[in-house]
CSV table of C-alpha atoms and ligand atoms in Angstrom, one decimal:
chain,number,residue,atom,x,y,z
S,1,MET,CA,0.0,0.0,0.0
S,2,LYS,CA,1.1,3.7,-0.7
S,3,ILE,CA,-0.2,6.8,1.1
S,4,ILE,CA,0.1,9.9,-1.1
S,5,ILE,CA,-0.3,13.4,0.7
S,6,ALA,CA,-0.8,16.6,-1.2
S,7,ASP,CA,-1.7,20.1,-0.2
S,8,TYR,CA,-4.9,20.0,-2.0
S,9,LEU,CA,-7.1,17.0,-3.5
S,10,TYR,CA,-9.6,17.7,-6.3
S,11,ILE,CA,-12.6,16.0,-5.2
S,12,ASP,CA,-16.4,16.4,-6.3
S,13,GLY,CA,-15.3,19.8,-8.0
S,14,LYS,CA,-13.7,21.2,-4.9
S,15,TYR,CA,-10.1,21.6,-3.7
S,16,VAL,CA,-9.9,20.0,-0.2
S,17,GLU,CA,-7.1,20.2,2.2
S,18,ASN,CA,-5.8,17.8,4.8
S,19,LEU,CA,-6.8,14.8,2.9
S,20,ALA,CA,-4.7,11.9,1.5
S,21,ILE,CA,-5.1,8.8,-0.3
S,22,ALA,CA,-4.1,5.2,0.4
S,23,PHE,CA,-3.8,3.1,-2.9
S,24,ASP,CA,-2.4,0.0,-4.5
S,25,THR,CA,-3.7,-0.4,-8.1
S,26,HIS,CA,-7.0,1.2,-7.0
S,27,ILE,CA,-7.8,3.9,-4.4
S,28,ARG,CA,-8.4,2.0,-1.2
S,29,ALA,CA,-9.2,4.8,1.3
S,30,VAL,CA,-9.5,8.8,1.2
S,31,ASP,CA,-9.1,10.2,4.7
S,32,THR,CA,-6.8,12.6,6.9
S,33,PRO,CA,-3.1,11.7,6.7
S,34,GLU,CA,-3.1,10.9,10.4
S,35,ASN,CA,-5.9,8.4,10.0
S,36,LEU,CA,-4.5,6.7,6.9
S,37,ILE,CA,-1.0,6.3,8.5
S,38,GLY,CA,-2.7,4.9,11.5
S,39,ASP,CA,-4.8,2.4,9.5
S,40,TYR,CA,-1.8,1.5,7.2
S,41,PRO,CA,1.5,1.8,9.3
S,42,ASP,CA,3.4,-0.1,6.8
S,43,ALA,CA,2.5,1.9,3.7
S,44,GLN,CA,5.0,3.7,1.6
S,45,LEU,CA,4.6,7.5,2.3
S,46,ILE,CA,4.8,9.7,-0.8
S,47,ARG,CA,4.8,13.5,0.2
S,48,ALA,CA,4.0,15.8,-2.8
S,49,LYS,CA,5.9,19.1,-3.1
S,50,PRO,CA,4.5,22.2,-1.4
S,51,TYR,CA,1.5,23.8,-3.3
S,52,THR,CA,0.7,20.5,-5.2
S,53,VAL,CA,-2.8,19.5,-6.2
S,54,LEU,CA,-3.6,15.8,-6.6
S,55,TYR,CA,-6.0,15.3,-9.5
S,56,PRO,CA,-7.3,12.2,-11.1
S,57,GLY,CA,-5.5,11.4,-14.3
S,58,PHE,CA,-6.7,13.6,-17.1
S,59,ILE,CA,-8.5,11.9,-20.1
S,60,ASN,CA,-8.1,13.0,-23.5
S,61,THR,CA,-11.2,11.4,-25.1
S,62,HIS,CA,-10.4,11.8,-28.9
S,63,VAL,CA,-7.0,11.8,-30.6
S,64,HIS,CA,-5.8,10.4,-34.0
S,65,LEU,CA,-2.1,9.3,-33.4
S,66,GLU,CA,-1.8,7.9,-36.9
S,67,PHE,CA,-1.6,11.5,-38.1
S,68,SER,CA,1.1,12.7,-35.8
S,69,ALA,CA,3.5,13.3,-38.7
S,70,ASN,CA,1.7,16.5,-39.7
S,71,LYS,CA,3.5,19.7,-39.2
S,72,THR,CA,2.6,21.9,-42.3
S,73,ALA,CA,1.2,19.5,-44.8
S,74,LEU,CA,-2.4,20.1,-44.0
S,75,LYS,CA,-4.0,23.3,-44.8
S,76,TYR,CA,-5.6,25.1,-41.8
S,77,GLY,CA,-8.3,27.8,-41.8
S,78,SER,CA,-11.2,26.2,-43.5
S,79,PHE,CA,-12.8,22.6,-43.4
S,80,MET,CA,-12.9,21.6,-47.1
S,81,PRO,CA,-9.5,22.9,-48.1
S,82,TRP,CA,-8.1,21.0,-45.1
S,83,LEU,CA,-9.9,17.7,-46.1
S,84,ASP,CA,-8.7,18.2,-49.8
S,85,THR,CA,-5.1,18.2,-48.3
S,86,VAL,CA,-5.9,15.3,-46.0
S,87,ILE,CA,-6.7,13.1,-49.3
S,88,GLU,CA,-3.6,14.7,-51.1
S,89,HIS,CA,-1.1,14.0,-48.2
S,90,ARG,CA,-2.6,11.0,-46.4
S,91,ASP,CA,-0.3,8.3,-47.6
S,92,ASN,CA,2.9,10.3,-46.9
S,93,LEU,CA,1.7,11.3,-43.5
S,94,LEU,CA,0.9,7.8,-42.8
S,95,LYS,CA,4.3,6.5,-44.1
S,96,ASP,CA,6.1,9.1,-42.1
S,97,CYS,CA,4.3,8.4,-38.9
S,98,ASN,CA,6.3,5.5,-37.4
S,99,ASN,CA,6.2,3.9,-34.0
S,100,GLU,CA,8.8,6.2,-32.4
S,101,MET,CA,6.9,9.3,-33.4
S,102,MET,CA,3.7,7.9,-31.8
S,103,ARG,CA,5.4,6.9,-28.7
S,104,LYS,CA,7.0,10.3,-28.3
S,105,GLU,CA,3.4,11.9,-28.5
S,106,CYS,CA,2.1,9.4,-26.0
S,107,GLU,CA,4.9,10.5,-23.7
S,108,GLN,CA,4.0,14.0,-24.4
S,109,MET,CA,0.5,13.4,-23.3
S,110,MET,CA,1.7,11.7,-20.2
S,111,ARG,CA,3.8,14.6,-19.2
S,112,SER,CA,0.8,16.8,-19.5
S,113,GLY,CA,-1.3,14.6,-17.1
S,114,ILE,CA,-3.1,12.4,-19.4
S,115,THR,CA,-3.5,8.7,-18.1
S,116,THR,CA,-6.2,7.6,-20.4
S,117,PHE,CA,-6.9,8.5,-24.1
S,118,GLY,CA,-9.4,7.6,-26.8
S,119,ALA,CA,-7.4,6.7,-29.9
S,120,ILE,CA,-9.3,7.0,-33.1
S,121,SER,CA,-7.7,4.5,-35.4
S,122,SER,CA,-8.5,4.5,-39.1
S,123,PHE,CA,-5.9,1.6,-39.9
S,124,GLY,CA,-4.9,-0.1,-36.8
S,125,THR,CA,-1.3,1.0,-37.2
S,126,GLU,CA,-1.0,2.4,-33.6
S,127,LEU,CA,-2.4,-0.6,-31.8
S,128,GLN,CA,1.0,-1.8,-31.0
S,129,ILE,CA,2.2,1.5,-29.6
S,130,CYS,CA,-1.1,1.8,-27.7
S,131,GLU,CA,-0.4,-1.7,-26.2
S,132,GLU,CA,3.1,-0.8,-25.1
S,133,VAL,CA,2.6,2.6,-23.5
S,134,PRO,CA,1.5,2.7,-19.8
S,135,GLN,CA,-1.6,4.7,-20.4
S,136,ARG,CA,-5.1,3.3,-20.7
S,137,VAL,CA,-6.4,3.4,-24.2
S,138,VAL,CA,-9.9,3.2,-25.4
S,139,PHE,CA,-9.1,2.0,-29.0
S,140,PHE,CA,-11.8,3.3,-31.3
S,141,ASN,CA,-11.7,1.3,-34.5
S,142,GLU,CA,-13.1,3.6,-37.1
S,143,LEU,CA,-15.5,2.6,-39.8
S,144,ILE,CA,-15.6,4.7,-42.9
S,145,GLY,CA,-17.2,4.1,-46.4
S,146,SER,CA,-20.2,5.8,-48.0
S,147,ASN,CA,-20.1,3.8,-51.3
S,148,ALA,CA,-22.5,0.9,-51.0
S,149,GLN,CA,-20.2,-1.0,-53.6
S,150,TYR,CA,-17.3,-1.1,-51.3
S,151,ALA,CA,-19.3,-1.2,-47.9
S,152,ASP,CA,-19.0,-5.0,-47.3
S,153,MET,CA,-15.3,-5.1,-47.9
S,154,LEU,CA,-14.6,-1.9,-45.6
S,155,TYR,CA,-16.9,-3.5,-43.0
S,156,GLY,CA,-14.9,-6.6,-43.2
S,157,ASP,CA,-11.5,-4.7,-42.8
S,158,PHE,CA,-13.1,-2.9,-39.8
S,159,LEU,CA,-14.1,-6.1,-38.2
S,160,GLU,CA,-10.6,-7.6,-38.4
S,161,ARG,CA,-9.2,-4.4,-36.6
S,162,VAL,CA,-12.0,-4.8,-33.9
S,163,GLN,CA,-10.9,-8.3,-33.3
S,164,ALA,CA,-7.3,-7.5,-33.2
S,165,SER,CA,-8.0,-4.8,-30.5
S,166,GLN,CA,-10.1,-7.4,-28.7
S,167,SER,CA,-7.2,-9.8,-28.4
S,168,CYS,CA,-4.9,-7.5,-26.6
S,169,ASP,CA,-3.9,-8.8,-23.2
S,170,ASN,CA,-5.0,-7.1,-19.9
S,171,GLU,CA,-1.7,-5.6,-19.2
S,172,SER,CA,-2.0,-3.4,-22.3
S,173,ARG,CA,-4.9,-1.6,-20.7
S,174,ILE,CA,-6.7,-1.5,-24.1
S,175,THR,CA,-10.4,-1.3,-24.2
S,176,PRO,CA,-11.6,-2.1,-27.7
S,177,ALA,CA,-14.2,0.4,-29.1
S,178,VAL,CA,-16.0,1.5,-32.2
S,179,ALA,CA,-15.9,4.9,-34.1
S,180,ILE,CA,-18.0,5.9,-37.0
S,181,HIS,CA,-16.2,8.4,-39.0
S,182,SER,CA,-19.1,10.8,-39.7
S,183,PRO,CA,-22.5,11.1,-41.2
S,184,TYR,CA,-21.2,12.0,-44.7
S,185,SER,CA,-18.7,9.2,-44.9
S,186,VAL,CA,-20.4,5.9,-43.7
S,187,HIS,CA,-23.2,4.3,-45.5
S,188,PRO,CA,-26.4,3.7,-43.2
S,189,VAL,CA,-26.4,-0.1,-43.6
S,190,ILE,CA,-22.8,-0.5,-42.3
S,191,LEU,CA,-23.4,2.2,-39.7
S,192,GLN,CA,-26.3,0.0,-38.3
S,193,ARG,CA,-24.2,-3.0,-38.2
S,194,ALA,CA,-21.4,-1.3,-36.4
S,195,VAL,CA,-23.8,0.3,-33.9
S,196,THR,CA,-25.3,-3.3,-33.2
S,197,LEU,CA,-21.8,-4.6,-32.7
S,198,ALA,CA,-20.7,-2.0,-30.2
S,199,LYS,CA,-24.0,-2.6,-28.3
S,200,GLN,CA,-23.6,-6.3,-28.4
S,201,HIS,CA,-20.1,-6.2,-27.0
S,202,LYS,CA,-20.7,-3.2,-24.8
S,203,MET,CA,-18.0,-1.3,-26.4
S,204,PRO,CA,-17.7,2.4,-26.2
S,205,LEU,CA,-18.9,4.2,-29.3
S,206,SER,CA,-18.1,7.4,-30.8
S,207,THR,CA,-18.6,9.5,-33.9
S,208,HIS,CA,-17.6,12.9,-35.6
S,209,PHE,CA,-20.8,14.8,-36.0
S,210,LEU,CA,-21.6,18.2,-37.5
S,211,GLU,CA,-18.1,19.5,-37.4
S,212,SER,CA,-18.4,22.0,-40.2
S,213,GLN,CA,-21.0,24.2,-41.8
S,214,ALA,CA,-20.0,22.5,-45.1
S,215,GLU,CA,-21.1,19.1,-43.6
S,216,ARG,CA,-24.5,20.5,-42.6
S,217,GLU,CA,-25.2,22.0,-45.9
S,218,TRP,CA,-24.2,18.8,-47.7
S,219,LEU,CA,-26.5,16.7,-45.4
S,220,GLU,CA,-29.4,19.1,-45.5
S,221,GLU,CA,-29.3,20.4,-49.1
S,222,GLY,CA,-26.9,18.0,-50.9
S,223,SER,CA,-25.0,21.1,-52.0
S,224,GLY,CA,-22.0,23.3,-51.0
S,225,GLU,CA,-18.3,22.5,-50.9
S,226,PHE,CA,-19.0,18.7,-50.3
S,227,LYS,CA,-20.7,18.5,-53.5
S,228,ALA,CA,-17.6,19.1,-55.6
S,229,PHE,CA,-15.6,16.8,-53.1
S,230,PHE,CA,-18.0,13.9,-53.5
S,231,GLU,CA,-18.1,14.5,-57.3
S,232,LYS,CA,-14.3,14.6,-57.5
S,233,PHE,CA,-13.4,11.8,-55.4
S,234,PHE,CA,-16.5,9.4,-55.1
S,235,ASN,CA,-18.4,10.2,-58.4
S,236,THR,CA,-21.5,10.8,-56.6
S,237,SER,CA,-23.6,13.9,-55.9
S,238,THR,CA,-26.0,12.8,-53.2
S,239,PRO,CA,-25.6,12.4,-49.5
S,240,VAL,CA,-26.0,8.9,-48.1
S,241,THR,CA,-27.9,9.9,-45.1
S,242,THR,CA,-29.8,12.8,-43.4
S,243,ILE,CA,-28.9,14.3,-40.0
S,244,LYS,CA,-32.1,12.9,-38.5
S,245,GLU,CA,-31.5,9.3,-39.8
S,246,PHE,CA,-28.0,9.5,-38.7
S,247,LEU,CA,-28.8,10.7,-35.2
S,248,HIS,CA,-31.6,8.0,-34.8
S,249,ALA,CA,-29.1,5.1,-35.5
S,250,PHE,CA,-27.6,5.8,-32.1
S,251,ASP,CA,-30.8,6.3,-30.1
S,252,THR,CA,-30.5,3.0,-28.1
S,253,TYR,CA,-26.8,3.3,-27.2
S,254,PRO,CA,-25.0,6.3,-25.5
S,255,THR,CA,-22.4,7.6,-27.8
S,256,HIS,CA,-19.6,10.0,-27.7
S,257,PHE,CA,-20.3,12.7,-30.4
S,258,VAL,CA,-17.2,14.7,-31.5
S,259,HIS,CA,-17.4,18.3,-32.4
S,260,CYS,CA,-21.1,19.1,-32.8
S,261,VAL,CA,-20.2,22.8,-33.5
S,262,GLN,CA,-23.0,23.0,-36.2
S,263,ALA,CA,-25.6,21.2,-34.2
S,264,ASN,CA,-28.7,23.1,-33.5
S,265,ASP,CA,-30.9,23.4,-30.4
S,266,GLU,CA,-33.0,20.5,-31.3
S,267,GLU,CA,-30.1,18.2,-32.2
S,268,LEU,CA,-28.3,19.1,-29.0
S,269,ALA,CA,-31.6,18.3,-27.1
S,270,HIS,CA,-31.8,15.0,-29.0
S,271,LEU,CA,-28.4,14.1,-27.7
S,272,LYS,CA,-29.2,15.0,-24.2
S,273,ALA,CA,-32.5,12.9,-24.3
S,274,HIS,CA,-30.7,9.8,-25.5
S,275,GLY,CA,-27.8,9.9,-22.9
S,276,HIS,CA,-25.1,10.8,-25.3
S,277,THR,CA,-22.1,13.1,-24.5
S,278,VAL,CA,-20.0,15.5,-26.6
S,279,ALA,CA,-16.3,15.9,-27.2
S,280,HIS,CA,-15.2,19.6,-27.4
S,281,CYS,CA,-12.1,20.1,-29.4
S,282,PRO,CA,-11.5,24.0,-29.4
S,283,ARG,CA,-8.2,24.2,-31.2
S,284,SER,CA,-9.1,21.7,-33.9
S,285,ASN,CA,-12.3,23.7,-34.4
S,286,ARG,CA,-10.5,27.0,-34.5
S,287,TYR,CA,-7.7,25.7,-36.9
S,288,LEU,CA,-10.2,24.2,-39.3
S,289,GLY,CA,-12.4,27.2,-39.3
S,290,CYS,CA,-15.5,25.1,-38.1
S,291,GLY,CA,-16.6,27.8,-35.4
S,292,ARG,CA,-17.2,27.7,-31.7
S,293,LEU,CA,-19.1,25.0,-29.9
S,294,ALA,CA,-21.8,26.8,-27.8
S,295,ILE,CA,-20.9,25.2,-24.5
S,296,GLU,CA,-23.3,27.5,-22.6
S,297,LYS,CA,-26.1,25.7,-24.6
S,298,LEU,CA,-24.7,22.3,-23.5
S,299,GLY,CA,-24.7,23.7,-19.9
S,300,GLU,CA,-28.3,24.8,-20.2
S,301,LEU,CA,-29.3,21.3,-21.4
S,302,ASP,CA,-27.1,19.6,-18.9
S,303,LEU,CA,-25.5,17.8,-21.8
S,304,PRO,CA,-22.1,16.5,-20.5
S,305,TYR,CA,-19.0,17.3,-22.7
S,306,THR,CA,-15.3,16.3,-22.5
S,307,VAL,CA,-12.2,18.2,-23.8
S,308,ALA,CA,-10.2,16.6,-26.4
S,309,THR,CA,-7.0,17.4,-28.6
S,310,ASP,CA,-8.1,15.7,-31.7
S,311,GLY,CA,-5.0,14.7,-33.7
S,312,LEU,CA,-2.0,16.6,-34.9
S,313,SER,CA,-3.7,16.6,-38.2
S,314,SER,CA,-5.8,19.5,-36.7
S,315,ASN,CA,-3.7,20.7,-33.8
S,316,ASP,CA,-0.2,21.8,-32.7
S,317,SER,CA,0.2,19.6,-29.6
S,318,LEU,CA,-1.7,16.7,-27.6
S,319,ASN,CA,-1.2,18.6,-24.4
S,320,ILE,CA,-4.5,18.8,-22.4
S,321,PHE,CA,-3.3,22.0,-20.6
S,322,ASP,CA,-2.8,23.6,-24.0
S,323,GLU,CA,-6.3,22.6,-24.9
S,324,PHE,CA,-7.7,24.1,-21.6
S,325,ARG,CA,-6.0,27.4,-22.2
S,326,ALA,CA,-7.3,27.5,-25.7
S,327,ALA,CA,-10.9,26.8,-24.4
S,328,LEU,CA,-10.6,29.7,-21.8
S,329,MET,CA,-9.6,32.0,-24.8
S,330,MET,CA,-12.3,30.7,-27.2
S,331,HIS,CA,-15.1,31.1,-24.7
S,332,HIS,CA,-14.1,34.6,-23.8
S,333,GLN,CA,-17.8,35.4,-22.7
S,334,ALA,CA,-17.8,32.8,-20.0
S,335,PRO,CA,-17.0,33.5,-16.4
S,336,ILE,CA,-13.4,32.5,-16.2
S,337,GLN,CA,-13.3,30.8,-12.8
S,338,GLN,CA,-16.4,28.6,-13.4
S,339,LEU,CA,-15.1,27.8,-16.8
S,340,ALA,CA,-11.7,26.6,-15.4
S,341,LEU,CA,-13.6,24.4,-13.1
S,342,LYS,CA,-15.9,23.1,-15.7
S,343,LEU,CA,-12.9,22.2,-18.0
S,344,ILE,CA,-11.1,20.2,-15.3
S,345,LYS,CA,-14.4,18.3,-14.5
S,346,ALA,CA,-14.9,17.8,-18.3
S,347,ALA,CA,-11.5,16.2,-18.7
S,348,THR,CA,-11.8,13.9,-15.6
S,349,GLU,CA,-15.1,12.9,-14.2
S,350,ASP,CA,-17.2,13.6,-17.4
S,351,ALA,CA,-14.7,12.0,-19.6
S,352,ALA,CA,-14.5,8.8,-17.5
S,353,LYS,CA,-18.4,8.4,-17.8
S,354,ALA,CA,-18.3,9.3,-21.6
S,355,LEU,CA,-15.6,6.5,-22.1
S,356,GLY,CA,-16.9,4.2,-19.6
S,357,THR,CA,-13.5,3.9,-17.6
S,358,ASN,CA,-13.2,3.4,-13.9
S,359,GLY,CA,-11.3,6.7,-13.4
S,360,GLY,CA,-11.9,10.4,-13.3
S,361,THR,CA,-12.6,10.9,-9.6
S,362,LEU,CA,-10.6,10.4,-6.4
S,363,HIS,CA,-13.0,7.9,-4.7
S,364,VAL,CA,-12.6,4.6,-3.1
S,365,GLY,CA,-12.7,1.7,-5.6
S,366,LYS,CA,-11.5,4.0,-8.6
S,367,ASP,CA,-8.3,3.3,-10.5
S,368,ALA,CA,-5.1,4.8,-8.9
S,369,ASP,CA,-4.5,7.1,-11.8
S,370,PHE,CA,-3.3,10.5,-10.6
S,371,ALA,CA,-1.8,13.6,-12.0
S,372,LEU,CA,0.0,16.0,-9.7
S,373,VAL,CA,0.1,19.7,-10.5
S,374,THR,CA,2.4,21.8,-8.7
S,375,LEU,CA,1.5,25.5,-8.3
S,376,PRO,CA,4.3,28.2,-8.5
S,377,GLU,CA,3.2,29.5,-4.9
S,378,LEU,CA,0.7,29.0,-2.3
S,379,PRO,CA,-2.6,29.9,-3.8
S,380,LYS,CA,-4.1,33.1,-2.3
S,381,ARG,CA,-7.7,31.9,-2.7
S,382,ALA,CA,-8.7,28.3,-2.8
S,383,GLU,CA,-11.5,29.1,-5.2
S,384,GLU,CA,-9.0,30.0,-8.0
S,385,ILE,CA,-7.0,26.9,-7.9
S,386,ALA,CA,-8.7,25.5,-11.1
S,387,LEU,CA,-7.7,28.6,-13.2
S,388,TRP,CA,-4.2,28.7,-11.6
S,389,SER,CA,-3.7,25.0,-12.3
S,390,ILE,CA,-4.6,25.7,-16.0
S,391,LEU,CA,-2.6,28.8,-16.4
S,392,HIS,CA,0.6,27.5,-14.7
S,393,THR,CA,0.9,24.1,-16.0
S,394,ARG,CA,2.8,23.0,-19.2
S,395,GLU,CA,3.8,19.6,-17.6
S,396,VAL,CA,2.7,17.8,-14.4
S,397,ASP,CA,4.9,17.1,-11.5
S,398,ALA,CA,4.2,13.5,-11.3
S,399,LEU,CA,1.8,11.0,-12.8
S,400,TYR,CA,0.6,7.6,-11.6
S,401,ILE,CA,-1.3,4.9,-13.6
S,402,GLU,CA,-2.7,1.8,-11.8
S,403,GLY,CA,-0.6,2.9,-8.8
S,404,GLU,CA,2.9,3.1,-10.5
S,405,LYS,CA,4.6,6.4,-11.1
S,406,TYR,CA,5.5,7.2,-14.8
S,407,VAL,CA,6.4,10.8,-14.7
J,1,BEZ,C1,-16.3,8.2,-48.0
J,1,BEZ,O1,-15.9,7.1,-48.0
J,1,BEZ,O2,-17.3,8.5,-48.3
J,1,BEZ,C2,-15.4,9.3,-47.5
J,1,BEZ,C3,-14.1,9.0,-47.0
J,1,BEZ,C4,-13.2,10.0,-46.7
J,1,BEZ,C5,-13.6,11.3,-46.5
J,1,BEZ,C6,-14.9,11.6,-47.0
J,1,BEZ,C7,-15.8,10.6,-47.3
J,2,FE2,FE1,-11.2,13.7,-34.9
């Protein structure tokens, strides 16, 4: 048993003093340091540096490791020109993205406090790295393909990748999962098969949804920038589904909907009514010119959301604190202290619920996954610790996964 003592514990949205945690692979007790030392006299004592906050490990719910080689290849600023460059440079980007590169990015995530991430996998090439790194990985095998002619073949390939992720051993901390690429790129027949599969195996399910205005226009009117794209690359000029039909495909299984920047009030209410959650990727949305997710509307609906970096195909780092700071700037109208608290909750408790993991809070029985954030001085007001944590942290001071120290 180990006992960790820090100046503050982040528990139930508050920063509590004079509490410590006894843990092995899981949290076994939360109590005063004196009581824990009395209860576990042989435990190894870990005293964090002064002004340290003990957080549950942060969770990045949506990342594309396979696109880690992108630095300047993809055009930022507007969604369709970006997608054009994805098609143009995809093969080179994938070729340049080797295991070492992906391992480094996982280490970067770990140094920023991320103990769990949701890896969206188009090809399965990052499975080995995800097995090897210490983090817990919800491995989202992605299904793509709007052309009915190739649908069976693409579904078969997807199934093989799902099976490969299902055969990882326990030590790899991999949870097999299913991702639907998007409403515009997945044929409804294979979409339904994949949703049924996720449901049967109780696998987490996720999908990109209404990321850009162009996507909305294509799905609603069959027009706009996507029309030229589909004519050029897929020899078709009609969308395979509608927004309503796509949404209804998920009605019986709670799903993590990524982006939702262009979703209207009715669609957001539908997500809430069916127990879905949203992944908010502020920098990705900004860099691809998609707009701002109205998180205040999600708040009004009590629709839970997480914070995610997306991949380096639409970002400049996989650091969750960089993402928090971007969110603080993007949502400039929001009261800053409340927003800081909300972002921390989004990337811990709410993210664990969205991905179905046993982390995200510092309660007895939860995984012993911790991120320790050391503030530069004694915080003058405890109610501002969330904001100071976000503003003053590039890298965490220490990180634990399943009770072992990795940073
Ligand atoms: C499709 O299969 O329809 C598709 C694939 C990639 C991007 C957009 C659409
Ligand atoms: Fe994404």
